[in-house]
Amino acid sequence: MINPDTACIYPSNRFSIAPMLDWTDRHCRYFHRVMSKNTLLYSEMVTTGAILYGKGDYLQKDAAEHPVCLQLGGSAPVDLATSALAGKERGFDEINLNVGCPSDRVQNGRFGACLMSEGELVGDAIKAMKDATGLPVSVKTRIGIDDLDSYAFLCDFVGKVAEKGCDTFVVHARKAWLSGLSPKQNRDVPPLDYERVYQLKKDFPQLTIAINGGIKTLDECETHLQYLDGVMLGREIYTNPYLLSSVDQRLFAGNEKILTRFEVLEKMYPYIEQQLSNGAYFKHVARHMLGLFQGLPGARAWRRHLSENGHLPGAGIEVMEKAAAFVVEG
């Protein structure tokens, strides 16, 4: 649906792909969009400092990516509002605040999961971003941090942020340990608690609540959607991206034809050629496509050929075509 005031798309959080640093860049998002028209895509987390003071362009995107959400990292409401407005001007459809990342670098910058202990500040940041942009603004969070892991703590945080105008929360159903565990361990070691997220929806029925963490199949997604408004997948999509091809039919009641893997590949060729002509490196696009043929005969040879040849000078479509010749699609 189009918002006439902003000419942006109101995204649905029913199914989304998690923002992942060094993964969900513009090439990855374009590839994913080829397979699903309805999935909400996310940028990598971009810090306010990078947008306000960095020399690179951290907001690059293709028009085909819609609907797409910009995830911001930061805690100063003014900086977040300015960064969110920059995202709106570049065509992002939603802004998301990271209140879930547990890394030391993020904590030192006073953003990410440590902000769960500052619900009032998060609420002020949400209000500032909404006032500046008029876009939907959501929060991605955990169910708790360190010893602040009671259900009452989670409800208090959500309540404070919701009071300031946030109506959408994406909840990673694990708490985060801010010391003692690496970011990788924080994705696996703290136990999942889906029931706590279900209860959150019961207690805040007016809010849009989506769940993230440990979800691997569309069957699991359908189960979660019996209790919640949305599901977010991360690493599973990156490992097995073709899972996306069935999302529109399974989760959005779409009737579009499901593309075969080779049809997906062919639809990527014009984009790759365009990017190469603009100075991009073949390997920067191809790396996101390594899992396209996951589970098929020849998939390993496909990955190996792309990995061994995709970085060579002058690598282009012919490398991908030769790699695809190893695959037998059933």
Short mmCIF file of C-alpha atoms in Angstrom, two decimals:
data_model
loop_
_atom_site.label_atom_id
_atom_site.label_comp_id
_atom_site.label_asym_id
_atom_site.label_seq_id
_atom_site.Cartn_x
_atom_site.Cartn_y
_atom_site.Cartn_z
CA MET A 1 0.00 0.00 0.00
CA ILE A 2 1.30 3.48 -0.87
CA ASN A 3 1.38 6.34 1.61
CA PRO A 4 0.38 9.41 -0.47
CA ASP A 5 2.30 11.72 1.86
CA THR A 6 5.64 9.99 1.41
CA ALA A 7 5.22 7.93 -1.79
CA CYS A 8 6.61 5.00 0.19
CA ILE A 9 5.18 1.55 0.68
CA TYR A 10 3.66 0.62 4.01
CA PRO A 11 5.51 -2.63 4.64
CA SER A 12 4.00 -5.74 6.18
CA ASN A 13 5.95 -7.33 9.02
CA ARG A 14 4.24 -10.68 8.44
CA PHE A 15 7.48 -12.09 7.06
CA SER A 16 10.86 -10.39 7.03
CA ILE A 17 14.57 -11.13 6.68
CA ALA A 18 16.74 -10.11 9.60
CA PRO A 19 19.28 -7.31 9.24
CA MET A 20 22.68 -9.01 9.22
CA LEU A 21 25.99 -7.17 9.23
CA ASP A 22 28.10 -7.92 6.14
CA TRP A 23 25.18 -9.93 4.67
CA THR A 24 22.02 -7.99 3.91
CA ASP A 25 23.61 -5.40 1.64
CA ARG A 26 21.93 -4.03 -1.49
CA HIS A 27 23.05 -6.95 -3.68
CA CYS A 28 21.69 -9.47 -1.20
CA ARG A 29 18.38 -7.60 -0.96
CA TYR A 30 17.95 -7.47 -4.74
CA PHE A 31 18.58 -11.22 -4.95
CA HIS A 32 16.02 -11.91 -2.24
CA ARG A 33 13.44 -9.64 -3.86
CA VAL A 34 13.62 -11.69 -7.07
CA MET A 35 12.14 -14.62 -5.11
CA SER A 36 9.56 -12.81 -2.97
CA LYS A 37 7.56 -9.66 -3.69
CA ASN A 38 6.05 -9.36 -0.20
CA THR A 39 8.90 -10.12 2.19
CA LEU A 40 10.05 -7.09 4.17
CA LEU A 41 13.78 -6.68 3.56
CA TYR A 42 16.20 -4.99 5.96
CA SER A 43 19.43 -3.11 5.47
CA GLU A 44 22.44 -4.01 7.51
CA MET A 45 22.53 -2.00 10.72
CA VAL A 46 23.89 1.48 9.93
CA THR A 47 25.09 3.68 12.77
CA THR A 48 24.07 7.30 13.00
CA GLY A 49 27.75 8.20 13.06
CA ALA A 50 28.31 6.51 9.71
CA ILE A 51 25.42 8.42 8.13
CA LEU A 52 26.21 11.79 9.68
CA TYR A 53 30.01 11.74 9.50
CA GLY A 54 31.10 8.79 7.34
CA LYS A 55 32.57 9.22 3.88
CA GLY A 56 30.87 6.21 2.31
CA ASP A 57 27.34 5.87 0.97
CA TYR A 58 25.63 3.62 3.49
CA LEU A 59 22.13 4.09 2.11
CA GLN A 60 22.50 2.65 -1.37
CA LYS A 61 19.52 0.68 -2.58
CA ASP A 62 17.72 -0.31 -5.76
CA ALA A 63 14.14 0.72 -6.51
CA ALA A 64 13.26 -2.97 -6.91
CA GLU A 65 13.96 -3.63 -3.22
CA HIS A 66 10.67 -2.21 -1.91
CA PRO A 67 9.42 -2.80 0.70
CA VAL A 68 12.70 -2.27 2.54
CA CYS A 69 13.50 -1.13 6.08
CA LEU A 70 16.55 0.83 7.23
CA GLN A 71 17.92 -0.40 10.55
CA LEU A 72 19.70 2.28 12.56
CA GLY A 73 22.10 1.97 15.46
CA GLY A 74 22.35 4.85 17.88
CA SER A 75 20.85 6.40 21.00
CA ALA A 76 20.77 10.17 20.53
CA PRO A 77 17.25 11.12 19.43
CA VAL A 78 18.41 14.10 17.35
CA ASP A 79 21.02 12.04 15.48
CA LEU A 80 18.54 9.22 14.93
CA ALA A 81 15.94 11.63 13.62
CA THR A 82 18.41 13.17 11.17
CA SER A 83 19.58 9.73 10.03
CA ALA A 84 16.01 8.46 9.66
CA LEU A 85 15.15 11.47 7.52
CA ALA A 86 18.17 10.71 5.32
CA GLY A 87 16.82 7.17 4.97
CA LYS A 88 13.42 8.45 3.98
CA GLU A 89 14.94 10.74 1.37
CA ARG A 90 16.76 7.73 -0.11
CA GLY A 91 13.49 5.80 -0.38
CA PHE A 92 13.41 3.44 2.61
CA ASP A 93 9.89 2.46 3.62
CA GLU A 94 10.38 1.90 7.34
CA ILE A 95 12.94 2.72 10.00
CA ASN A 96 13.98 0.19 12.66
CA LEU A 97 15.99 0.87 15.80
CA ASN A 98 18.46 -1.81 16.89
CA VAL A 99 17.92 -2.65 20.55
CA GLY A 100 19.15 -6.22 20.23
CA CYS A 101 22.81 -6.38 19.19
CA PRO A 102 25.02 -7.44 22.15
CA SER A 103 28.52 -6.79 20.76
CA ASP A 104 31.11 -4.87 22.80
CA ARG A 105 31.59 -2.34 20.00
CA VAL A 106 27.88 -1.61 19.96
CA GLN A 107 27.70 -1.27 23.74
CA ASN A 108 30.64 1.13 23.74
CA GLY A 109 28.66 3.29 21.35
CA ARG A 110 25.66 3.15 23.70
CA PHE A 111 23.31 1.40 21.33
CA GLY A 112 22.06 -2.11 20.68
CA ALA A 113 20.82 -4.42 23.43
CA CYS A 114 22.12 -2.28 26.29
CA LEU A 115 19.35 0.21 25.47
CA MET A 116 16.79 -2.21 26.88
CA SER A 117 17.66 -0.73 30.27
CA GLU A 118 16.77 2.76 28.97
CA GLY A 119 13.20 2.44 27.82
CA GLU A 120 12.46 6.15 28.19
CA LEU A 121 15.39 7.06 25.94
CA VAL A 122 14.35 4.50 23.33
CA GLY A 123 10.83 5.93 23.41
CA ASP A 124 12.16 9.47 22.91
CA ALA A 125 14.23 8.23 19.96
CA ILE A 126 11.21 6.57 18.37
CA LYS A 127 9.14 9.72 18.72
CA ALA A 128 11.90 11.86 17.22
CA MET A 129 12.23 9.57 14.20
CA LYS A 130 8.48 9.39 13.61
CA ASP A 131 8.08 13.14 13.92
CA ALA A 132 10.94 13.73 11.48
CA THR A 133 9.85 11.25 8.81
CA GLY A 134 6.20 10.25 9.10
CA LEU A 135 7.36 6.70 8.35
CA PRO A 136 6.59 3.54 10.33
CA VAL A 137 9.28 3.16 13.01
CA SER A 138 9.84 -0.19 14.72
CA VAL A 139 12.14 -1.66 17.35
CA LYS A 140 14.11 -4.90 17.17
CA THR A 141 14.84 -6.12 20.67
CA ARG A 142 15.56 -9.11 22.91
CA ILE A 143 13.42 -10.55 25.69
CA GLY A 144 15.94 -9.32 28.28
CA ILE A 145 19.58 -8.55 29.05
CA ASP A 146 21.87 -10.07 31.66
CA ASP A 147 19.94 -10.35 34.94
CA LEU A 148 17.22 -8.02 33.69
CA ASP A 149 15.36 -10.93 32.19
CA SER A 150 12.00 -11.08 33.93
CA TYR A 151 8.78 -10.88 31.96
CA ALA A 152 7.89 -7.80 33.99
CA PHE A 153 11.07 -6.09 32.76
CA LEU A 154 10.18 -6.88 29.15
CA CYS A 155 6.65 -5.54 29.58
CA ASP A 156 7.95 -2.40 31.23
CA PHE A 157 10.33 -1.76 28.33
CA VAL A 158 7.69 -2.38 25.65
CA GLY A 159 5.15 -0.27 27.51
CA LYS A 160 7.47 2.73 27.82
CA VAL A 161 8.44 2.61 24.13
CA ALA A 162 4.88 2.05 22.96
CA GLU A 163 3.72 5.11 24.92
CA LYS A 164 5.94 7.24 22.67
CA GLY A 165 4.36 5.92 19.48
CA CYS A 166 6.10 2.66 18.60
CA ASP A 167 3.51 0.13 17.49
CA THR A 168 5.77 -2.59 16.04
CA PHE A 169 8.29 -4.75 17.91
CA VAL A 170 10.42 -7.52 16.43
CA VAL A 171 11.45 -9.69 19.36
CA HIS A 172 14.42 -12.06 19.30
CA ALA A 173 13.17 -14.73 21.69
CA ARG A 174 16.47 -14.97 23.59
CA LYS A 175 17.91 -12.66 26.18
CA ALA A 176 21.36 -11.20 25.54
CA TRP A 177 24.37 -11.51 27.79
CA LEU A 178 26.25 -8.24 27.46
CA SER A 179 29.42 -9.69 28.93
CA GLY A 180 30.87 -13.19 28.78
CA LEU A 181 29.35 -14.23 25.46
CA SER A 182 30.32 -13.25 21.93
CA PRO A 183 27.67 -12.01 19.49
CA LYS A 184 27.78 -15.44 17.83
CA GLN A 185 27.24 -17.20 21.16
CA ASN A 186 24.37 -14.81 21.91
CA ARG A 187 22.61 -16.21 18.85
CA ASP A 188 22.74 -19.77 20.19
CA VAL A 189 23.55 -20.10 23.89
CA PRO A 190 20.74 -18.27 25.73
CA PRO A 191 17.67 -20.50 25.50
CA LEU A 192 14.77 -19.59 23.25
CA ASP A 193 11.50 -18.65 24.93
CA TYR A 194 8.81 -18.39 22.28
CA GLU A 195 6.03 -18.56 24.87
CA ARG A 196 7.20 -15.29 26.39
CA VAL A 197 6.78 -13.55 23.04
CA TYR A 198 3.33 -15.12 22.62
CA GLN A 199 2.37 -13.78 26.04
CA LEU A 200 3.63 -10.33 25.07
CA LYS A 201 1.16 -10.26 22.19
CA LYS A 202 -1.66 -11.30 24.52
CA ASP A 203 -0.80 -8.50 26.93
CA PHE A 204 -0.28 -5.89 24.18
CA PRO A 205 -2.89 -6.92 21.58
CA GLN A 206 -2.88 -3.45 20.02
CA LEU A 207 0.80 -3.78 19.02
CA THR A 208 2.31 -5.57 16.04
CA ILE A 209 4.60 -8.25 17.47
CA ALA A 210 6.93 -10.29 15.26
CA ILE A 211 9.24 -13.07 16.42
CA ASN A 212 12.85 -13.91 15.56
CA GLY A 213 15.33 -16.56 16.66
CA GLY A 214 15.99 -20.17 15.71
CA ILE A 215 13.24 -20.42 13.08
CA LYS A 216 14.19 -22.56 10.07
CA THR A 217 11.09 -23.60 8.09
CA LEU A 218 7.89 -22.12 6.69
CA ASP A 219 5.96 -24.71 8.69
CA GLU A 220 7.43 -23.16 11.84
CA CYS A 221 6.53 -19.71 10.52
CA GLU A 222 2.91 -20.76 10.07
CA THR A 223 2.83 -22.04 13.65
CA HIS A 224 4.17 -18.76 15.04
CA LEU A 225 1.69 -16.80 12.94
CA GLN A 226 -1.15 -18.48 14.81
CA TYR A 227 -0.08 -16.42 17.84
CA LEU A 228 1.81 -13.44 16.44
CA ASP A 229 1.68 -10.86 13.66
CA GLY A 230 4.97 -11.62 12.01
CA VAL A 231 8.04 -13.84 11.72
CA MET A 232 11.62 -12.86 10.92
CA LEU A 233 14.20 -15.32 9.60
CA GLY A 234 17.92 -14.64 9.37
CA ARG A 235 20.70 -17.15 8.91
CA GLU A 236 18.46 -19.85 7.49
CA ILE A 237 17.52 -17.61 4.56
CA TYR A 238 21.14 -16.77 3.92
CA THR A 239 22.12 -20.45 3.92
CA ASN A 240 19.09 -21.63 1.95
CA PRO A 241 17.76 -18.56 0.11
CA TYR A 242 15.45 -20.51 -2.19
CA LEU A 243 13.18 -20.96 0.82
CA LEU A 244 11.99 -17.46 -0.10
CA SER A 245 10.46 -18.65 -3.36
CA SER A 246 7.47 -20.15 -1.52
CA VAL A 247 6.90 -17.34 0.97
CA ASP A 248 4.42 -15.33 -1.10
CA GLN A 249 2.15 -18.31 -1.68
CA ARG A 250 2.50 -19.85 1.77
CA LEU A 251 2.40 -16.78 3.98
CA PHE A 252 0.78 -14.05 1.87
CA ALA A 253 -1.80 -16.09 -0.08
CA GLY A 254 -0.21 -14.98 -3.33
CA ASN A 255 -0.88 -16.71 -6.62
CA GLU A 256 2.29 -15.76 -8.49
CA LYS A 257 4.19 -18.53 -10.21
CA ILE A 258 7.04 -19.89 -8.11
CA LEU A 259 10.27 -19.43 -10.02
CA THR A 260 12.63 -22.35 -10.45
CA ARG A 261 16.16 -21.86 -9.19
CA PHE A 262 17.45 -21.47 -12.73
CA GLU A 263 14.77 -18.86 -13.44
CA VAL A 264 15.94 -16.97 -10.36
CA LEU A 265 19.48 -17.17 -11.69
CA GLU A 266 18.45 -15.83 -15.10
CA LYS A 267 16.61 -12.92 -13.50
CA MET A 268 19.81 -11.95 -11.71
CA TYR A 269 21.90 -11.70 -14.88
CA PRO A 270 20.70 -8.23 -16.00
CA TYR A 271 21.26 -6.86 -12.50
CA ILE A 272 24.76 -8.33 -12.32
CA GLU A 273 25.69 -6.94 -15.71
CA GLN A 274 24.37 -3.52 -14.73
CA GLN A 275 26.34 -3.55 -11.47
CA LEU A 276 29.53 -4.62 -13.24
CA SER A 277 29.11 -1.77 -15.72
CA ASN A 278 28.82 0.60 -12.75
CA GLY A 279 32.09 -0.61 -11.26
CA ALA A 280 30.90 -3.25 -8.81
CA TYR A 281 32.86 -6.45 -8.30
CA PHE A 282 31.28 -9.72 -9.42
CA LYS A 283 32.22 -11.47 -6.17
CA HIS A 284 30.26 -8.93 -4.13
CA VAL A 285 27.04 -10.05 -5.79
CA ALA A 286 27.88 -13.72 -6.31
CA ARG A 287 28.69 -14.41 -2.65
CA HIS A 288 25.04 -13.96 -1.72
CA MET A 289 23.98 -16.58 -4.26
CA LEU A 290 26.18 -19.44 -3.08
CA GLY A 291 23.24 -21.17 -1.37
CA LEU A 292 20.79 -20.91 -4.28
CA PHE A 293 21.12 -24.60 -5.20
CA GLN A 294 21.37 -25.89 -1.63
CA GLY A 295 20.43 -29.58 -1.47
CA LEU A 296 20.63 -30.27 -5.20
CA PRO A 297 23.16 -32.51 -7.00
CA GLY A 298 26.05 -30.31 -8.06
CA ALA A 299 25.44 -27.62 -5.43
CA ARG A 300 28.89 -28.11 -3.95
CA ALA A 301 30.54 -27.78 -7.35
CA TRP A 302 28.48 -24.61 -7.97
CA ARG A 303 29.73 -23.08 -4.72
CA ARG A 304 33.30 -24.16 -5.31
CA HIS A 305 33.46 -22.76 -8.84
CA LEU A 306 32.03 -19.41 -7.78
CA SER A 307 34.33 -19.22 -4.76
CA GLU A 308 37.47 -20.13 -6.72
CA ASN A 309 36.77 -17.98 -9.77
CA GLY A 310 34.42 -15.21 -8.73
CA HIS A 311 37.20 -13.05 -7.30
CA LEU A 312 39.45 -13.20 -10.36
CA PRO A 313 39.97 -10.04 -12.43
CA GLY A 314 37.31 -9.69 -15.11
CA ALA A 315 34.98 -12.28 -13.55
CA GLY A 316 31.44 -11.94 -14.78
CA ILE A 317 28.31 -13.75 -15.93
CA GLU A 318 30.29 -16.46 -17.68
CA VAL A 319 31.65 -17.63 -14.31
CA MET A 320 28.12 -18.04 -13.00
CA GLU A 321 26.94 -19.81 -16.13
CA LYS A 322 29.78 -22.30 -15.91
CA ALA A 323 29.11 -22.87 -12.20
CA ALA A 324 25.42 -23.47 -12.91
CA ALA A 325 26.32 -26.16 -15.46
CA PHE A 326 27.36 -28.40 -12.58
CA VAL A 327 23.86 -28.37 -11.07
CA VAL A 328 21.05 -30.80 -11.80
CA GLU A 329 17.66 -29.36 -10.85
CA GLY A 330 15.06 -31.96 -9.98
#
